Amino acid sequence: MPSDQQSGKMWSGRFREPLDPQFETWQRSIVFDWRLLPYEIAASKAHASALCAAGILTKAETAQLCEALDAIGAEFASEAGTAQVRNHATAEDIHHFVELKLAERIGPLGLKLHTGRSRNEQIATDLRLYVRDCIGQIIQGIAGWASALVEQARAAGDAVMPSYTHLQRAEPVLVAHWLLAYVEMALRDASRFADCAQRLNFCPLGSGAVAGATLALDRSIATRELGFDAPTANSIDATSDRDFALEFAEAAATTGIHISRFTEEITLFATSEFGFVDLPESYSTGSSAMPQKKNPDLTELLRGKCGRLLGTSVTLSALLKGLPLAYNKDLQETQEPVFEAADTLEGMLQVLPGFTRALRFRDDRMQAAAQSGYLNAMAAATYLVHKGVPFRKAHEKVGNSVRYALEKGVELGELTLDELHQFGDEFGEDFYDAITLDATIDCHDVIGGTARERVREALDSAAERIAGLARPAVTEAIHAGA
Ligand code: ARG
């Protein structure tokens, strides 16, 4: 005879011995999969509809089941309710929990719901729905950050700064151009998430434990009810596939890398050595020891959180690598990294737009840095190119001029024509106009370049693309009722 505890299990029939109590506690996923409750309810209702169409449930039974499922969803939606779910004494996982609650509410009819389905397809479905909803929120968060960057870029106007290669000053660029570089990254991140949402949008329900449902279910019913595009094509794959979880975590990690690069630059630019940006006090902290300090805690924490995001994607790929088909209990371990990636990134995206808006750039310091140190040398060489000098030669002539100016302690524009003529006859009066700060900016007049007109166009294009960011359909079945 199975023990009392055992008889509450979803699989008690075959067993004579109870579970080792420590193993029993340790293997339960209810402690984290409680958050899938709304998805489990929605997927269960969709399954009930399919059972009804197949003649397994009457219309009245289906209605009663769905009502009870909704009532369970409502009963445990609050924070206190959630705590009850995760602390439930016997439920093994969220699927078991809902089954127990259904039986409590409507007796044997509750047990009928498990006809023709397996937890293997249920978890595959719930987790897809969860990830799809997270993606909607994350894309919105990314759009929020990108919009804040665009606002700053518009506010920056024609302000300039040095760009860097090898962390050495390279050429002057518009501050807006630099900010828009991060907008491009954010837009790519959003498209990676949208892509993931599109690829995951197939309904596993009807896949059974591995080989397909043992009832002739019309799979299009649950597919439609849950807002999926089509049923999954192969039951073995559908019950063992966690690519969507991996892709989600990888997209989160890539977004994290971009946020981390941004926050690293801000941290650097906020040092007194750079002095390019004033950290907003509302996002900084002081030192308990050194009274003068204003520390960039927010940027440092965001940079740190990126490590956590990378961790989740590594965890998932390590988990999946080498798993035989189809369902294995290892797959239960894919849930927590997904939750962690979602929580971490959502949290990051909540603070990032406000912080980005609050940044105050020191235009004077940036301009001073962009105006000295021969950052117009490329523009100078380009001037010679326009005079017919081959670029290699132009490079050399300007290089010689720079060396001479360096020795004299002046900028290129401060050399006289006579001095310049030592290095090339081609230098003329118009040279000085060709290497002003404005000219140096505007000579990069290509799509994607920092010329002022190009950046104005880029700003409009970025704003338009942010406004058009696709968001996956939310799980109507859940959010309509909520
Ligand atoms: N809690 C399980 C998971 O997250 C649900 C699926 C259980 N399936 C099974 N065959 N034991 O993976």
PDB file of C-alpha atoms and ligand atoms in Angstrom, residues 11 27-30 32-33 36 92-95 118-124 209 242 327-335, ligand 1:
ATOM      1  CA  TRP A  11       1.977   8.774  -9.945  1.00  0.00           C
ATOM      2  CA  GLN A  27      13.240  17.622  -5.643  1.00  0.00           C
ATOM      3  CA  ARG A  28      10.099  19.766  -5.523  1.00  0.00           C
ATOM      4  CA  SER A  29       9.858  22.579  -8.012  1.00  0.00           C
ATOM      5  CA  ILE A  30       6.810  24.272  -6.442  1.00  0.00           C
ATOM      6  CA  PHE A  32      10.062  28.257  -7.766  1.00  0.00           C
ATOM      7  CA  ASP A  33       7.495  27.240 -10.375  1.00  0.00           C
ATOM      8  CA  LEU A  36       3.829  29.783 -13.517  1.00  0.00           C
ATOM      9  CA  GLU A  92       5.367  18.539  -6.105  1.00  0.00           C
ATOM     10  CA  ASP A  93       5.087  21.240  -8.713  1.00  0.00           C
ATOM     11  CA  ILE A  94       2.615  23.779 -10.057  1.00  0.00           C
ATOM     12  CA  HIS A  95       0.835  21.157 -12.151  1.00  0.00           C
ATOM     13  CA  SER A 118       1.398  14.921 -19.498  1.00  0.00           C
ATOM     14  CA  ARG A 119       3.309  17.297 -17.263  1.00  0.00           C
ATOM     15  CA  ASN A 120       6.080  17.109 -19.835  1.00  0.00           C
ATOM     16  CA  GLU A 121       4.020  19.073 -22.346  1.00  0.00           C
ATOM     17  CA  GLN A 122       2.499  21.232 -19.610  1.00  0.00           C
ATOM     18  CA  ILE A 123       5.803  22.593 -18.379  1.00  0.00           C
ATOM     19  CA  ALA A 124       6.971  23.089 -21.964  1.00  0.00           C
ATOM     20  CA  ALA A 209       4.620  12.572 -22.548  1.00  0.00           C
ATOM     21  CA  ARG A 242      14.269  24.430 -24.249  1.00  0.00           C
ATOM     22  CA  TYR A 327      12.024  14.785 -21.307  1.00  0.00           C
ATOM     23  CA  ASN A 328      14.550  14.407 -18.512  1.00  0.00           C
ATOM     24  CA  LYS A 329      14.157  15.751 -15.025  1.00  0.00           C
ATOM     25  CA  ASP A 330      17.238  17.886 -15.640  1.00  0.00           C
ATOM     26  CA  LEU A 331      14.862  20.112 -17.569  1.00  0.00           C
ATOM     27  CA  GLN A 332      13.276  21.209 -14.314  1.00  0.00           C
ATOM     28  CA  GLU A 333      16.555  23.007 -13.720  1.00  0.00           C
ATOM     29  CA  THR A 334      15.965  25.231 -16.750  1.00  0.00           C
ATOM     30  CA  GLN A 335      13.298  27.194 -14.933  1.00  0.00           C
TER      31      GLN A 335
HETATM   32  N1  ARG B   1       8.252  19.969 -12.505  1.00  0.00           N
HETATM   33  C1  ARG B   1       8.590  19.322 -13.698  1.00  0.00           C
HETATM   34  C2  ARG B   1       9.579  20.200 -14.532  1.00  0.00           C
HETATM   35  O1  ARG B   1       9.674  21.331 -14.246  1.00  0.00           O
HETATM   36  C3  ARG B   1       7.379  19.078 -14.509  1.00  0.00           C
HETATM   37  C4  ARG B   1       7.497  17.956 -15.467  1.00  0.00           C
HETATM   38  C5  ARG B   1       7.582  16.662 -14.714  1.00  0.00           C
HETATM   39  N2  ARG B   1       7.606  15.528 -15.600  1.00  0.00           N
HETATM   40  C6  ARG B   1       8.027  14.320 -15.214  1.00  0.00           C
HETATM   41  N3  ARG B   1       8.032  13.409 -16.088  1.00  0.00           N
HETATM   42  N4  ARG B   1       8.473  14.116 -14.007  1.00  0.00           N
HETATM   43  O2  ARG B   1      10.244  19.729 -15.404  1.00  0.00           O
END
